[in-house]
């Protein structure tokens, strides 16, 4: 397992370069956009509006979780609202912050565009609700996502593999020929269980024991051929 991006081979493409993945499946919060501070701010304001105190430690336990779980935890902190209303309110407040400033993660926007230009299908696989996922996608300079799988179109949230399996099925590709990019243990678990080759991008949570096939410190400077190399290497390792 590569400990960081420095070990990635950035040598020029040759005729023997590995084939590009059938698709690349992207997590959103923390992977493409650094929205976790926005979520934490929205959660804190909501809990405080009910006279409670929201802690950073509590907020960190929700990183990568489905919004249904987040709503239940907030209710335990005194938020007297139905779960769906909590989800909708938090999502709206996060979307408002995104509209003021899109917090792209390093290298994510560039890699999304590069993969699109190379003709690689891409899916957004997020446990945020659909209107927020499409809101983030609307800031991209190209229609890079062939499909969006969000919390409101699956029965089971991550770490269940349903979301990733749904994305591959919608794209009409073999999940084993895809690469998933994630930043949380919950998301990595979901993608690994689905059967994708998984790149974990270190951010707020330690991914050392997450089960990711590769762990990188950043996507800055990553090319489609780097992603293709991961898929080829992982499948070779698994067949050895």
PDB file of C-alpha atoms in Angstrom:
ATOM      1  CA  UNK A   1       0.000   0.000   0.000  1.00  0.00           C
ATOM      2  CA  UNK A   2       1.439   3.357  -0.937  1.00  0.00           C
ATOM      3  CA  UNK A   3       1.603   5.612   2.102  1.00  0.00           C
ATOM      4  CA  UNK A   4       1.243   8.829   0.124  1.00  0.00           C
ATOM      5  CA  UNK A   5       1.074  10.487  -3.285  1.00  0.00           C
ATOM      6  CA  UNK A   6       4.842  10.875  -3.485  1.00  0.00           C
ATOM      7  CA  UNK A   7       5.148   7.217  -4.418  1.00  0.00           C
ATOM      8  CA  UNK A   8       2.838   7.509  -7.426  1.00  0.00           C
ATOM      9  CA  UNK A   9       4.555   7.033 -10.786  1.00  0.00           C
ATOM     10  CA  UNK A  10       4.129  10.204 -12.815  1.00  0.00           C
ATOM     11  CA  UNK A  11       6.219   9.016 -15.765  1.00  0.00           C
ATOM     12  CA  UNK A  12       5.019   9.861 -19.311  1.00  0.00           C
ATOM     13  CA  UNK A  13       2.323   7.719 -20.905  1.00  0.00           C
ATOM     14  CA  UNK A  14       3.615   4.921 -23.126  1.00  0.00           C
ATOM     15  CA  UNK A  15       1.981   2.468 -25.467  1.00  0.00           C
ATOM     16  CA  UNK A  16       2.065  -0.084 -22.658  1.00  0.00           C
ATOM     17  CA  UNK A  17       0.233   2.146 -20.179  1.00  0.00           C
ATOM     18  CA  UNK A  18      -2.641   0.361 -18.407  1.00  0.00           C
ATOM     19  CA  UNK A  19      -6.135   0.699 -19.821  1.00  0.00           C
ATOM     20  CA  UNK A  20      -8.274   3.395 -18.267  1.00  0.00           C
ATOM     21  CA  UNK A  21     -10.948   2.259 -15.802  1.00  0.00           C
ATOM     22  CA  UNK A  22     -14.425   1.437 -17.096  1.00  0.00           C
ATOM     23  CA  UNK A  23     -15.564   4.243 -14.778  1.00  0.00           C
ATOM     24  CA  UNK A  24     -14.402   6.320 -11.829  1.00  0.00           C
ATOM     25  CA  UNK A  25     -16.828   6.569  -8.909  1.00  0.00           C
ATOM     26  CA  UNK A  26     -16.440   9.623  -6.697  1.00  0.00           C
ATOM     27  CA  UNK A  27     -17.467  10.368  -3.154  1.00  0.00           C
ATOM     28  CA  UNK A  28     -18.354  14.048  -2.733  1.00  0.00           C
ATOM     29  CA  UNK A  29     -18.065  15.547   0.770  1.00  0.00           C
ATOM     30  CA  UNK A  30     -14.423  15.606   1.788  1.00  0.00           C
ATOM     31  CA  UNK A  31     -13.254  14.087  -1.502  1.00  0.00           C
ATOM     32  CA  UNK A  32     -14.314  16.561  -4.196  1.00  0.00           C
ATOM     33  CA  UNK A  33     -15.330  19.437  -1.953  1.00  0.00           C
ATOM     34  CA  UNK A  34     -14.212  20.169   1.596  1.00  0.00           C
ATOM     35  CA  UNK A  35     -17.732  20.679   2.921  1.00  0.00           C
ATOM     36  CA  UNK A  36     -17.200  19.067   6.321  1.00  0.00           C
ATOM     37  CA  UNK A  37     -16.602  22.475   8.003  1.00  0.00           C
ATOM     38  CA  UNK A  38     -19.848  23.676   6.416  1.00  0.00           C
ATOM     39  CA  UNK A  39     -21.761  20.691   7.810  1.00  0.00           C
ATOM     40  CA  UNK A  40     -20.213  21.197  11.240  1.00  0.00           C
ATOM     41  CA  UNK A  41     -21.162  24.875  11.252  1.00  0.00           C
ATOM     42  CA  UNK A  42     -24.741  24.063  10.234  1.00  0.00           C
ATOM     43  CA  UNK A  43     -24.990  21.334  12.887  1.00  0.00           C
ATOM     44  CA  UNK A  44     -23.632  23.617  15.594  1.00  0.00           C
ATOM     45  CA  UNK A  45     -26.084  26.419  14.803  1.00  0.00           C
ATOM     46  CA  UNK A  46     -29.013  24.000  14.766  1.00  0.00           C
ATOM     47  CA  UNK A  47     -28.134  22.400  18.116  1.00  0.00           C
ATOM     48  CA  UNK A  48     -27.529  25.806  19.694  1.00  0.00           C
ATOM     49  CA  UNK A  49     -30.913  27.036  18.448  1.00  0.00           C
ATOM     50  CA  UNK A  50     -32.440  24.395  20.720  1.00  0.00           C
ATOM     51  CA  UNK A  51     -30.275  25.375  23.680  1.00  0.00           C
ATOM     52  CA  UNK A  52     -27.785  22.550  23.292  1.00  0.00           C
ATOM     53  CA  UNK A  53     -24.034  22.399  22.865  1.00  0.00           C
ATOM     54  CA  UNK A  54     -22.483  20.755  19.808  1.00  0.00           C
ATOM     55  CA  UNK A  55     -18.902  19.558  20.101  1.00  0.00           C
ATOM     56  CA  UNK A  56     -16.169  19.012  17.525  1.00  0.00           C
ATOM     57  CA  UNK A  57     -15.854  15.448  18.776  1.00  0.00           C
ATOM     58  CA  UNK A  58     -19.531  14.790  18.100  1.00  0.00           C
ATOM     59  CA  UNK A  59     -19.263  16.341  14.655  1.00  0.00           C
ATOM     60  CA  UNK A  60     -16.270  14.142  13.774  1.00  0.00           C
ATOM     61  CA  UNK A  61     -18.284  10.992  14.502  1.00  0.00           C
ATOM     62  CA  UNK A  62     -20.631  11.959  11.656  1.00  0.00           C
ATOM     63  CA  UNK A  63     -17.959  12.362   8.956  1.00  0.00           C
ATOM     64  CA  UNK A  64     -18.854   9.966   6.142  1.00  0.00           C
ATOM     65  CA  UNK A  65     -22.149   8.952   7.742  1.00  0.00           C
ATOM     66  CA  UNK A  66     -25.529   8.944   6.076  1.00  0.00           C
ATOM     67  CA  UNK A  67     -27.733  11.936   6.861  1.00  0.00           C
ATOM     68  CA  UNK A  68     -30.316   9.716   8.521  1.00  0.00           C
ATOM     69  CA  UNK A  69     -27.782   8.794  11.197  1.00  0.00           C
ATOM     70  CA  UNK A  70     -26.707  12.426  11.515  1.00  0.00           C
ATOM     71  CA  UNK A  71     -30.316  13.443  12.111  1.00  0.00           C
ATOM     72  CA  UNK A  72     -30.733  10.826  14.842  1.00  0.00           C
ATOM     73  CA  UNK A  73     -27.593  12.020  16.640  1.00  0.00           C
ATOM     74  CA  UNK A  74     -28.725  15.643  16.446  1.00  0.00           C
ATOM     75  CA  UNK A  75     -32.065  14.655  17.941  1.00  0.00           C
ATOM     76  CA  UNK A  76     -30.140  13.091  20.841  1.00  0.00           C
ATOM     77  CA  UNK A  77     -28.481  16.497  21.313  1.00  0.00           C
ATOM     78  CA  UNK A  78     -31.892  18.110  21.757  1.00  0.00           C
ATOM     79  CA  UNK A  79     -32.957  19.075  18.230  1.00  0.00           C
ATOM     80  CA  UNK A  80     -36.746  18.642  18.372  1.00  0.00           C
ATOM     81  CA  UNK A  81     -37.442  18.236  14.652  1.00  0.00           C
ATOM     82  CA  UNK A  82     -38.406  15.293  12.435  1.00  0.00           C
ATOM     83  CA  UNK A  83     -35.372  13.652  10.851  1.00  0.00           C
ATOM     84  CA  UNK A  84     -36.316  14.637   7.299  1.00  0.00           C
ATOM     85  CA  UNK A  85     -36.696  18.281   8.297  1.00  0.00           C
ATOM     86  CA  UNK A  86     -33.254  18.201   9.917  1.00  0.00           C
ATOM     87  CA  UNK A  87     -31.739  16.740   6.742  1.00  0.00           C
ATOM     88  CA  UNK A  88     -33.401  19.309   4.505  1.00  0.00           C
ATOM     89  CA  UNK A  89     -32.454  22.248   6.739  1.00  0.00           C
ATOM     90  CA  UNK A  90     -28.819  21.215   7.116  1.00  0.00           C
ATOM     91  CA  UNK A  91     -28.517  20.577   3.378  1.00  0.00           C
ATOM     92  CA  UNK A  92     -29.947  23.999   2.559  1.00  0.00           C
ATOM     93  CA  UNK A  93     -27.527  25.717   4.927  1.00  0.00           C
ATOM     94  CA  UNK A  94     -24.559  23.839   3.476  1.00  0.00           C
ATOM     95  CA  UNK A  95     -25.692  24.659  -0.082  1.00  0.00           C
ATOM     96  CA  UNK A  96     -25.885  28.351   0.846  1.00  0.00           C
ATOM     97  CA  UNK A  97     -22.276  28.239   2.024  1.00  0.00           C
ATOM     98  CA  UNK A  98     -21.192  26.411  -1.152  1.00  0.00           C
ATOM     99  CA  UNK A  99     -22.854  29.101  -3.260  1.00  0.00           C
ATOM    100  CA  UNK A 100     -20.661  31.679  -1.536  1.00  0.00           C
ATOM    101  CA  UNK A 101     -17.497  29.619  -1.995  1.00  0.00           C
ATOM    102  CA  UNK A 102     -16.943  26.158  -3.515  1.00  0.00           C
ATOM    103  CA  UNK A 103     -14.214  24.544  -1.377  1.00  0.00           C
ATOM    104  CA  UNK A 104     -12.612  22.245  -3.963  1.00  0.00           C
ATOM    105  CA  UNK A 105     -10.223  19.649  -2.559  1.00  0.00           C
ATOM    106  CA  UNK A 106      -6.691  19.844  -4.026  1.00  0.00           C
ATOM    107  CA  UNK A 107      -6.475  18.188  -7.442  1.00  0.00           C
ATOM    108  CA  UNK A 108     -10.078  16.946  -7.486  1.00  0.00           C
ATOM    109  CA  UNK A 109     -11.446  19.430 -10.015  1.00  0.00           C
ATOM    110  CA  UNK A 110      -8.463  18.936 -12.309  1.00  0.00           C
ATOM    111  CA  UNK A 111      -8.734  15.140 -12.200  1.00  0.00           C
ATOM    112  CA  UNK A 112     -12.484  15.228 -12.820  1.00  0.00           C
ATOM    113  CA  UNK A 113     -11.961  17.317 -15.947  1.00  0.00           C
ATOM    114  CA  UNK A 114      -9.002  15.239 -17.158  1.00  0.00           C
ATOM    115  CA  UNK A 115     -10.940  11.985 -16.833  1.00  0.00           C
ATOM    116  CA  UNK A 116     -13.887  13.569 -18.657  1.00  0.00           C
ATOM    117  CA  UNK A 117     -11.616  14.690 -21.488  1.00  0.00           C
ATOM    118  CA  UNK A 118     -10.245  11.156 -21.772  1.00  0.00           C
ATOM    119  CA  UNK A 119     -13.780   9.787 -22.109  1.00  0.00           C
ATOM    120  CA  UNK A 120     -13.934   7.955 -18.762  1.00  0.00           C
ATOM    121  CA  UNK A 121     -17.516   7.732 -17.400  1.00  0.00           C
ATOM    122  CA  UNK A 122     -17.809   9.139 -13.884  1.00  0.00           C
ATOM    123  CA  UNK A 123     -20.431   8.844 -11.171  1.00  0.00           C
ATOM    124  CA  UNK A 124     -21.018  10.904  -8.064  1.00  0.00           C
ATOM    125  CA  UNK A 125     -21.756   8.529  -5.167  1.00  0.00           C
ATOM    126  CA  UNK A 126     -22.722  10.494  -2.084  1.00  0.00           C
ATOM    127  CA  UNK A 127     -24.832  10.176   1.014  1.00  0.00           C
ATOM    128  CA  UNK A 128     -25.876  13.795   0.669  1.00  0.00           C
ATOM    129  CA  UNK A 129     -29.358  14.329  -0.768  1.00  0.00           C
ATOM    130  CA  UNK A 130     -29.841  14.667  -4.496  1.00  0.00           C
ATOM    131  CA  UNK A 131     -30.481  18.394  -4.673  1.00  0.00           C
ATOM    132  CA  UNK A 132     -27.225  19.080  -2.867  1.00  0.00           C
ATOM    133  CA  UNK A 133     -25.257  16.655  -5.053  1.00  0.00           C
ATOM    134  CA  UNK A 134     -26.589  18.326  -8.188  1.00  0.00           C
ATOM    135  CA  UNK A 135     -25.891  21.734  -6.652  1.00  0.00           C
ATOM    136  CA  UNK A 136     -22.201  20.873  -6.252  1.00  0.00           C
ATOM    137  CA  UNK A 137     -22.084  19.327  -9.736  1.00  0.00           C
ATOM    138  CA  UNK A 138     -23.512  22.530 -11.204  1.00  0.00           C
ATOM    139  CA  UNK A 139     -20.282  24.365 -10.368  1.00  0.00           C
ATOM    140  CA  UNK A 140     -18.197  22.058 -12.543  1.00  0.00           C
ATOM    141  CA  UNK A 141     -17.143  23.540 -15.897  1.00  0.00           C
ATOM    142  CA  UNK A 142     -18.237  20.408 -17.762  1.00  0.00           C
ATOM    143  CA  UNK A 143     -20.974  17.811 -17.471  1.00  0.00           C
ATOM    144  CA  UNK A 144     -18.521  15.317 -15.986  1.00  0.00           C
ATOM    145  CA  UNK A 145     -20.944  13.011 -14.180  1.00  0.00           C
ATOM    146  CA  UNK A 146     -22.896  10.451 -16.173  1.00  0.00           C
ATOM    147  CA  UNK A 147     -25.002   9.650 -13.117  1.00  0.00           C
ATOM    148  CA  UNK A 148     -25.530  10.772  -9.535  1.00  0.00           C
ATOM    149  CA  UNK A 149     -26.302   8.281  -6.778  1.00  0.00           C
ATOM    150  CA  UNK A 150     -27.411  10.122  -3.650  1.00  0.00           C
ATOM    151  CA  UNK A 151     -28.876   9.240  -0.266  1.00  0.00           C
ATOM    152  CA  UNK A 152     -32.441   9.589  -1.478  1.00  0.00           C
ATOM    153  CA  UNK A 153     -32.115   6.985  -4.262  1.00  0.00           C
ATOM    154  CA  UNK A 154     -30.748   4.095  -2.195  1.00  0.00           C
ATOM    155  CA  UNK A 155     -32.220   2.013   0.597  1.00  0.00           C
ATOM    156  CA  UNK A 156     -28.976   1.455   2.497  1.00  0.00           C
ATOM    157  CA  UNK A 157     -26.424   4.168   3.292  1.00  0.00           C
ATOM    158  CA  UNK A 158     -22.664   3.703   3.226  1.00  0.00           C
ATOM    159  CA  UNK A 159     -20.917   1.543   4.536  1.00  0.00           C
ATOM    160  CA  UNK A 160     -23.384  -0.745   2.742  1.00  0.00           C
ATOM    161  CA  UNK A 161     -22.231  -1.326  -0.878  1.00  0.00           C
ATOM    162  CA  UNK A 162     -25.601  -0.491  -2.455  1.00  0.00           C
ATOM    163  CA  UNK A 163     -24.656   3.021  -3.570  1.00  0.00           C
ATOM    164  CA  UNK A 164     -21.547   1.917  -5.455  1.00  0.00           C
ATOM    165  CA  UNK A 165     -23.243  -1.121  -6.953  1.00  0.00           C
ATOM    166  CA  UNK A 166     -26.081   1.129  -8.111  1.00  0.00           C
ATOM    167  CA  UNK A 167     -23.631   3.534  -9.757  1.00  0.00           C
ATOM    168  CA  UNK A 168     -21.871   0.737 -11.670  1.00  0.00           C
ATOM    169  CA  UNK A 169     -25.165  -0.809 -12.747  1.00  0.00           C
ATOM    170  CA  UNK A 170     -26.506   2.545 -13.941  1.00  0.00           C
ATOM    171  CA  UNK A 171     -23.349   3.139 -15.962  1.00  0.00           C
ATOM    172  CA  UNK A 172     -23.528  -0.403 -17.331  1.00  0.00           C
ATOM    173  CA  UNK A 173     -19.993  -1.294 -16.230  1.00  0.00           C
ATOM    174  CA  UNK A 174     -18.396  -4.120 -14.266  1.00  0.00           C
ATOM    175  CA  UNK A 175     -17.730  -2.814 -10.753  1.00  0.00           C
ATOM    176  CA  UNK A 176     -14.462  -4.774 -10.748  1.00  0.00           C
ATOM    177  CA  UNK A 177     -13.206  -2.555 -13.583  1.00  0.00           C
ATOM    178  CA  UNK A 178     -13.915   0.690 -11.743  1.00  0.00           C
ATOM    179  CA  UNK A 179     -11.974   2.848  -9.317  1.00  0.00           C
ATOM    180  CA  UNK A 180     -13.663   4.529  -6.363  1.00  0.00           C
ATOM    181  CA  UNK A 181     -12.182   7.599  -4.679  1.00  0.00           C
ATOM    182  CA  UNK A 182     -13.110   8.154  -1.030  1.00  0.00           C
ATOM    183  CA  UNK A 183     -11.968  10.080   2.050  1.00  0.00           C
ATOM    184  CA  UNK A 184     -13.749   8.308   4.918  1.00  0.00           C
ATOM    185  CA  UNK A 185     -13.595   4.861   6.490  1.00  0.00           C
ATOM    186  CA  UNK A 186     -17.336   4.499   5.953  1.00  0.00           C
ATOM    187  CA  UNK A 187     -17.026   5.310   2.262  1.00  0.00           C
ATOM    188  CA  UNK A 188     -13.985   3.106   1.722  1.00  0.00           C
ATOM    189  CA  UNK A 189     -15.806   0.201   3.379  1.00  0.00           C
ATOM    190  CA  UNK A 190     -18.756   0.699   1.032  1.00  0.00           C
ATOM    191  CA  UNK A 191     -16.629   0.805  -2.104  1.00  0.00           C
ATOM    192  CA  UNK A 192     -14.461  -2.173  -1.098  1.00  0.00           C
ATOM    193  CA  UNK A 193     -17.555  -4.245  -0.317  1.00  0.00           C
ATOM    194  CA  UNK A 194     -18.967  -3.371  -3.735  1.00  0.00           C
ATOM    195  CA  UNK A 195     -15.834  -4.681  -5.452  1.00  0.00           C
ATOM    196  CA  UNK A 196     -14.219  -1.514  -6.795  1.00  0.00           C
ATOM    197  CA  UNK A 197     -10.511  -0.761  -6.580  1.00  0.00           C
ATOM    198  CA  UNK A 198     -10.380   1.957  -3.933  1.00  0.00           C
ATOM    199  CA  UNK A 199      -8.158   4.992  -3.538  1.00  0.00           C
ATOM    200  CA  UNK A 200      -8.435   6.565  -0.122  1.00  0.00           C
ATOM    201  CA  UNK A 201      -7.467  10.234  -0.036  1.00  0.00           C
ATOM    202  CA  UNK A 202      -6.352  11.211   3.440  1.00  0.00           C
ATOM    203  CA  UNK A 203      -8.265  14.162   4.883  1.00  0.00           C
ATOM    204  CA  UNK A 204      -9.969  14.430   8.272  1.00  0.00           C
ATOM    205  CA  UNK A 205      -9.896  10.736   9.153  1.00  0.00           C
ATOM    206  CA  UNK A 206      -7.031   8.259   9.312  1.00  0.00           C
ATOM    207  CA  UNK A 207      -7.472   5.661   6.571  1.00  0.00           C
ATOM    208  CA  UNK A 208      -4.549   3.384   7.436  1.00  0.00           C
ATOM    209  CA  UNK A 209      -6.788   0.498   8.511  1.00  0.00           C
ATOM    210  CA  UNK A 210      -9.738   1.335   6.264  1.00  0.00           C
ATOM    211  CA  UNK A 211      -9.141  -1.389   3.689  1.00  0.00           C
ATOM    212  CA  UNK A 212      -8.394   1.051   0.855  1.00  0.00           C
ATOM    213  CA  UNK A 213      -6.193  -0.446  -1.866  1.00  0.00           C
ATOM    214  CA  UNK A 214      -4.120   2.720  -2.008  1.00  0.00           C
ATOM    215  CA  UNK A 215      -3.911   5.680   0.352  1.00  0.00           C
ATOM    216  CA  UNK A 216      -2.773   9.015  -1.053  1.00  0.00           C
ATOM    217  CA  UNK A 217      -2.229  12.250   0.800  1.00  0.00           C
ATOM    218  CA  UNK A 218      -3.658  14.355  -2.052  1.00  0.00           C
ATOM    219  CA  UNK A 219      -5.047  14.259  -5.590  1.00  0.00           C
ATOM    220  CA  UNK A 220      -2.895  17.217  -6.600  1.00  0.00           C
ATOM    221  CA  UNK A 221      -0.983  16.297  -9.746  1.00  0.00           C
ATOM    222  CA  UNK A 222      -2.799  12.992 -10.238  1.00  0.00           C
ATOM    223  CA  UNK A 223      -3.565  12.034 -13.850  1.00  0.00           C
ATOM    224  CA  UNK A 224      -6.029   9.561 -15.383  1.00  0.00           C
ATOM    225  CA  UNK A 225      -3.066   7.267 -16.079  1.00  0.00           C
ATOM    226  CA  UNK A 226      -2.170   7.226 -12.384  1.00  0.00           C
ATOM    227  CA  UNK A 227      -5.710   6.061 -11.642  1.00  0.00           C
ATOM    228  CA  UNK A 228      -5.468   3.440 -14.386  1.00  0.00           C
ATOM    229  CA  UNK A 229      -2.222   2.162 -12.873  1.00  0.00           C
ATOM    230  CA  UNK A 230      -3.905   1.642  -9.511  1.00  0.00           C
ATOM    231  CA  UNK A 231      -6.628  -0.496 -11.075  1.00  0.00           C
ATOM    232  CA  UNK A 232      -4.092  -2.592 -13.008  1.00  0.00           C
ATOM    233  CA  UNK A 233      -1.857  -3.060  -9.959  1.00  0.00           C
ATOM    234  CA  UNK A 234      -4.717  -3.984  -7.633  1.00  0.00           C
ATOM    235  CA  UNK A 235      -6.159  -6.563 -10.010  1.00  0.00           C
ATOM    236  CA  UNK A 236      -2.686  -8.050 -10.553  1.00  0.00           C
ATOM    237  CA  UNK A 237      -2.151  -8.283  -6.793  1.00  0.00           C
ATOM    238  CA  UNK A 238      -5.525  -9.956  -6.321  1.00  0.00           C
ATOM    239  CA  UNK A 239      -4.864 -12.539  -9.020  1.00  0.00           C
ATOM    240  CA  UNK A 240      -1.366 -13.417  -7.754  1.00  0.00           C
TER     241      UNK A 240
END
